[in-house]
Coordinates of C-alpha atoms and ligand atoms in Angstrom, one line a residue:
X1 CA 113.9 72.0 113.3
X2 CA 111.2 74.1 111.7
X3 CA 113.5 75.9 109.2
X4 CA 110.8 78.4 108.2
X5 CA 110.6 79.6 111.8
X6 CA 114.3 79.8 112.1
X7 CA 114.5 81.9 108.9
X8 CA 111.8 84.2 110.3
X9 CA 113.9 84.7 113.5
X10 CA 117.1 85.3 111.4
X11 CA 115.4 88.0 109.3
X12 CA 114.6 89.9 112.5
X13 CA 118.0 89.3 113.9
X14 CA 119.6 90.6 110.7
X15 CA 117.6 93.8 111.0
X16 CA 118.8 94.2 114.6
X17 CA 122.5 93.6 113.6
X18 CA 122.0 96.0 110.7
X19 CA 121.0 98.9 113.0
X20 CA 124.3 98.4 114.9
X21 CA 126.3 98.1 111.7
X22 CA 124.9 101.3 110.1
X23 CA 125.5 103.4 113.2
X24 CA 128.8 102.1 114.7
X25 CA 129.5 105.3 116.6
X26 CA 126.1 105.4 118.4
X27 CA 124.9 101.8 118.7
X28 CA 126.3 98.9 120.6
X29 CA 125.0 95.3 120.2
X30 CA 125.1 93.0 123.2
X31 CA 124.2 89.4 123.4
X32 CA 122.4 89.5 126.7
X33 CA 121.4 85.9 127.3
X34 CA 119.7 82.8 125.8
X35 CA 116.2 81.5 125.5
X36 CA 115.1 78.3 127.1
X37 CA 116.3 75.3 125.1
X38 CA 113.7 74.1 122.6
X39 CA 112.8 70.6 121.8
X40 CA 115.4 70.5 119.0
X41 CA 118.2 71.4 121.5
X42 CA 118.5 75.1 120.3
X43 CA 119.0 78.0 122.7
X44 CA 118.4 81.2 120.8
X45 CA 120.3 84.4 121.7
X46 CA 118.5 87.4 123.2
X47 CA 120.0 90.7 122.0
X48 CA 120.1 94.2 123.5
X49 CA 120.9 97.3 121.5
X50 CA 122.3 100.3 123.4
X51 CA 121.6 103.4 121.3
X52 CA 123.2 106.7 122.2
X53 CA 126.2 107.9 124.2
X54 CA 127.2 106.0 127.3
X55 CA 126.6 109.0 129.6
X56 CA 123.1 109.4 128.2
X57 CA 122.5 105.7 128.7
X58 CA 123.3 106.1 132.4
X59 CA 121.4 109.4 132.9
X60 CA 118.5 109.5 130.5
X61 CA 117.5 106.1 128.9
X62 CA 114.2 105.1 127.5
X63 CA 113.7 101.3 127.3
X64 CA 111.8 99.6 124.4
X65 CA 110.8 95.9 124.5
X66 CA 109.0 93.6 122.1
X67 CA 108.6 90.0 121.2
X68 CA 107.5 88.7 124.6
X69 CA 104.8 86.7 122.8
X70 CA 106.2 84.8 119.7
X71 CA 103.1 85.3 117.6
X72 CA 103.0 89.1 117.9
X73 CA 105.6 89.9 115.2
X74 CA 104.0 93.2 114.2
X75 CA 105.2 94.5 117.6
X76 CA 108.8 93.7 116.7
X77 CA 108.3 95.4 113.3
X78 CA 106.9 98.5 114.9
X79 CA 109.9 98.7 117.3
X80 CA 112.6 98.1 114.6
X81 CA 111.0 100.6 112.3
X82 CA 111.0 103.2 115.0
X83 CA 114.7 102.6 115.8
X84 CA 115.6 103.1 112.2
X85 CA 113.5 106.2 111.8
X86 CA 114.7 107.8 115.1
X87 CA 118.3 107.4 113.9
X88 CA 117.6 108.8 110.4
X89 CA 118.2 112.6 110.1
X90 CA 115.7 112.8 107.2
X91 CA 112.8 111.2 109.1
X92 CA 110.0 113.2 110.7
X93 CA 110.6 111.3 114.0
X94 CA 114.4 111.8 114.0
X95 CA 115.6 112.1 117.6
X96 CA 118.6 114.5 117.3
X97 CA 119.0 114.3 121.0
X98 CA 120.5 110.8 120.7
X99 CA 123.4 112.2 118.7
X100 CA 123.8 115.2 120.9
X101 CA 124.1 113.0 124.0
X102 CA 120.9 114.1 125.8
X103 CA 118.9 110.9 125.3
X104 CA 119.5 107.2 124.9
X105 CA 117.3 104.3 123.8
X106 CA 118.0 100.8 125.2
X107 CA 116.1 97.9 123.7
X108 CA 115.5 94.2 123.9
X109 CA 113.6 93.8 120.6
X110 CA 112.9 90.0 120.8
X111 CA 112.4 88.7 124.4
X112 CA 111.1 85.3 123.2
X113 CA 113.1 84.2 120.1
X114 CA 112.1 80.6 120.7
X115 CA 108.4 81.6 120.3
X116 CA 109.2 83.3 117.0
X117 CA 110.8 80.1 115.7
X118 CA 108.0 77.8 116.9
X119 CA 105.3 80.3 116.0
X120 CA 103.8 80.2 119.5
X121 CA 102.8 82.8 122.1
X122 CA 104.7 80.9 124.8
X123 CA 108.4 80.3 125.2
X124 CA 109.9 76.9 124.3
X125 CA 108.8 75.4 127.6
X126 CA 105.2 76.4 126.9
X127 CA 105.2 79.2 129.5
X128 CA 103.5 82.5 128.9
X129 CA 106.2 85.0 129.8
X130 CA 103.6 87.6 130.8
X131 CA 102.1 85.2 133.3
X132 CA 105.4 84.1 134.7
X133 CA 106.6 86.7 137.2
X134 CA 105.1 85.0 140.3
X135 CA 102.8 87.9 141.2
X136 CA 99.4 86.7 142.2
X137 CA 96.3 88.6 141.0
X138 CA 93.5 89.5 143.4
X139 CA 90.9 88.1 141.0
X140 CA 92.4 87.2 137.6
X141 CA 90.3 86.3 134.6
X142 CA 89.9 82.6 134.7
X143 CA 92.3 80.7 132.4
X144 CA 93.3 83.7 130.2
X145 CA 94.6 85.5 133.3
X146 CA 97.1 82.7 133.9
X147 CA 96.8 79.1 135.2
X148 CA 98.9 76.2 136.5
X149 CA 97.1 73.4 134.6
X150 CA 100.1 72.6 132.5
X151 CA 102.2 73.7 129.5
X152 CA 99.9 72.2 126.9
X153 CA 97.4 75.0 127.4
X154 CA 98.1 78.7 126.5
X155 CA 98.5 81.2 129.3
X156 CA 100.4 78.7 131.5
X157 CA 102.2 80.5 134.4
X158 CA 105.1 78.0 134.8
X159 CA 106.5 77.1 138.2
X160 CA 109.6 79.3 138.2
X161 CA 110.9 82.4 136.3
X162 CA 111.9 81.3 132.8
X163 CA 115.3 82.4 131.3
X164 CA 113.6 84.9 129.0
X165 CA 111.6 86.5 131.9
X166 CA 114.8 86.6 134.0
X167 CA 116.7 88.4 131.2
X168 CA 114.0 91.0 130.8
X169 CA 114.0 91.7 134.6
X170 CA 117.8 91.9 134.7
X171 CA 117.7 94.3 131.7
X172 CA 115.3 96.7 133.5
X173 CA 117.3 96.4 136.8
X174 CA 120.5 97.1 135.0
X175 CA 119.5 100.0 132.7
X176 CA 116.5 101.7 134.5
X177 CA 116.7 101.2 138.2
X178 CA 120.1 102.9 138.7
X179 CA 118.9 106.1 136.9
X180 CA 119.2 108.9 139.5
X181 CA 116.8 111.6 138.3
X182 CA 113.6 112.2 136.3
X183 CA 111.6 109.4 134.7
X184 CA 112.8 106.0 133.7
X185 CA 110.1 104.7 131.3
X186 CA 109.9 101.4 129.5
X187 CA 107.5 100.5 126.7
X188 CA 106.6 96.9 126.0
X189 CA 104.9 96.4 122.6
X190 CA 102.3 93.7 122.1
X191 CA 99.5 93.0 119.6
X192 CA 96.2 91.3 119.2
X193 CA 94.0 92.3 122.0
X194 CA 90.7 93.9 120.8
X195 CA 90.2 96.3 117.9
X196 CA 91.6 99.4 119.5
X197 CA 95.2 100.4 120.5
X198 CA 95.7 100.5 124.2
X199 CA 98.4 102.1 126.2
X200 CA 98.4 100.5 129.6
X201 CA 100.1 101.2 132.9
X202 CA 100.2 99.2 136.2
X203 CA 98.6 97.3 137.6
X204 CA 97.6 94.1 135.9
X205 CA 97.1 92.2 139.2
X206 CA 94.7 94.5 140.9
X207 CA 92.2 97.2 140.1
X208 CA 93.8 99.4 142.8
X209 CA 95.5 102.5 141.3
X210 CA 99.3 102.5 141.3
X211 CA 101.3 105.2 143.0
X212 CA 102.1 107.0 139.8
X213 CA 98.5 107.1 138.5
X214 CA 98.4 110.9 138.4
X215 CA 101.6 111.1 136.4
X216 CA 100.4 108.4 134.0
X217 CA 97.1 110.2 133.5
X218 CA 99.0 113.5 132.8
X219 CA 101.1 111.8 130.2
X220 CA 98.0 110.3 128.6
X221 CA 96.4 113.7 128.5
X222 CA 99.4 115.3 126.7
X223 CA 99.6 112.4 124.3
X224 CA 95.9 112.7 123.4
X225 CA 96.4 116.4 122.6
X226 CA 99.2 115.5 120.2
X227 CA 97.7 112.5 118.5
X228 CA 94.4 111.5 116.9
X229 CA 92.8 110.6 120.3
X230 CA 90.3 108.1 118.9
X231 CA 93.2 105.9 117.9
X232 CA 94.5 105.0 121.4
X233 CA 92.8 104.2 124.7
X234 CA 94.7 105.0 127.9
X235 CA 94.4 103.4 131.3
X236 CA 95.7 100.8 133.8
X237 CA 95.8 97.3 132.4
X238 CA 93.3 96.1 135.0
X239 CA 90.7 98.2 133.3
X240 CA 90.9 95.8 130.3
X241 CA 91.6 92.6 132.3
X242 CA 93.5 91.4 135.3
X243 CA 96.2 88.7 135.1
X244 CA 98.6 86.7 137.3
X245 CA 102.3 86.9 136.7
X246 CA 102.8 90.2 134.8
X247 CA 106.5 91.0 134.7
X248 CA 105.9 94.8 134.8
X249 CA 103.9 94.5 138.0
X250 CA 106.7 92.5 139.6
X251 CA 109.3 95.2 138.6
X252 CA 107.1 98.1 139.5
X253 CA 106.3 96.6 143.0
X254 CA 110.0 96.0 143.5
X255 CA 110.8 99.7 143.2
X256 CA 107.7 101.0 144.9
X257 CA 108.0 99.4 148.2
X258 CA 105.8 101.4 150.6
X259 CA 108.1 100.5 153.5
X260 CA 111.1 102.3 151.9
X261 CA 111.4 105.9 150.9
X262 CA 111.5 106.5 147.1
X263 CA 114.9 107.3 145.7
X264 CA 116.2 107.7 142.2
X265 CA 114.2 108.1 139.0
X266 CA 110.5 107.1 138.7
X267 CA 110.2 103.8 136.8
X268 CA 107.2 104.0 134.5
X269 CA 106.3 100.8 132.7
X270 CA 104.0 101.2 129.7
X271 CA 102.5 98.4 127.5
X272 CA 101.3 99.2 124.0
X273 CA 98.8 96.7 122.9
X274 CA 98.2 97.1 119.1
X275 CA 94.6 96.2 118.3
X276 CA 94.4 93.9 115.2
X277 CA 90.8 92.6 115.6
X278 CA 89.1 95.3 113.6
X279 CA 90.3 93.4 110.5
X280 CA 88.8 90.2 111.8
X281 CA 85.4 91.7 111.6
X282 CA 86.0 92.7 108.0
X283 CA 87.3 89.2 107.2
X284 CA 86.3 86.5 109.7
X285 CA 88.3 83.9 107.7
X286 CA 91.3 85.4 109.5
X287 CA 90.2 83.6 112.7
X288 CA 91.2 80.3 111.0
X289 CA 94.9 81.4 110.9
X290 CA 96.3 82.1 114.3
X291 CA 99.1 84.3 112.9
X292 CA 96.5 86.6 111.3
X293 CA 94.6 87.1 114.6
X294 CA 97.6 88.8 116.1
X295 CA 99.0 90.6 113.0
X296 CA 97.5 92.8 110.3
X297 CA 97.5 91.6 106.7
X298 CA 100.3 92.5 104.3
X299 CA 98.7 95.6 102.8
X300 CA 97.9 97.2 106.1
X301 CA 101.2 96.3 107.7
X302 CA 103.0 99.3 106.5
X303 CA 100.2 101.6 107.4
X304 CA 100.1 100.1 110.9
X305 CA 103.8 100.6 111.4
X306 CA 103.7 104.2 110.2
X307 CA 100.8 105.1 112.5
X308 CA 102.6 103.9 115.6
X309 CA 105.9 105.5 114.6
X310 CA 104.6 109.0 115.6
X311 CA 103.1 107.6 118.9
X312 CA 106.4 106.2 120.0
X313 CA 108.2 109.4 119.1
X314 CA 105.8 111.5 121.1
X315 CA 105.9 109.2 124.1
X316 CA 109.8 109.3 124.1
X317 CA 109.8 113.1 123.8
X318 CA 107.3 113.7 126.4
X319 CA 108.7 111.4 129.1
X320 CA 112.4 112.1 128.4
X321 CA 112.6 115.6 126.9
X322 CA 109.3 117.1 128.0
X323 CA 108.8 119.3 131.0
X324 CA 105.8 117.7 132.9
X325 CA 106.3 120.7 135.2
X326 CA 103.4 120.0 137.5
X327 CA 105.3 117.0 138.7
X328 CA 108.4 117.9 140.6
X329 CA 110.7 115.1 139.7
Ligands
ZN401 ZN1 101.3 89.9 123.9

């Protein structure tokens, strides 16, 4: 067993448990499921934190997800930092509405714990969980967009939904799909694509616009006015590249069936892709270490985390507490 990898996972797990321990009245920790068994026989637990009052969790949740790709640990750090700050009354991004019962956060901070231990993008079966949903792209990028050549190569689609992908889908169906009114947003945090930060919305499988494009654009416009707009790029994922098997496509298609009238809240999946390649240009030696391609170096780590804190705060406020009046919801 790679002990260093296991220690890395334990450090993140301890931070998750610590959030629950420090806010016993507001936070509930659930063990939601297990990862695929790894080659050493381990199945790693997948945790969920429910943050806020139970009634707010039913009526007004915002879902946060990270760690789908085991190498992208900066994404988990950004998520855990935000949870700590949002619960801290002294923080600039404190969300008082959690305590007052208006808002809840629900989070699966590490979807792919086996990937953290093995230091791989894929899960323990060598499957890329963001290529694993079964949705076929109209014209995916060759190889990178997902393939069925086998689990020795990255971006492998797998042949059936992996346990981690199934847990994530169950999580969204349990917490977001039953919401009756308003918006039901989810933010999935990744890192490593390009030198800019991207906020993507559906679709990944086609360049056709999704049904909520107007709403996504309105949210992007508001966010740009609140943040340094050169720092983030906004658009459908297919504007960057198209892929097979995106889990968010699968879930979005599930609740936007044109044959059925829409009921309940509008499920809005966002993906934040934190760009870490600007540093590669400054220091090309980083290319030799795969972990450094997907994560900033130690000195800029804190700066990175702080920069995205505000972004998450504004996205949560806008979609859960904002008015967005031009859209009758
Ligand atoms: Zn990723």
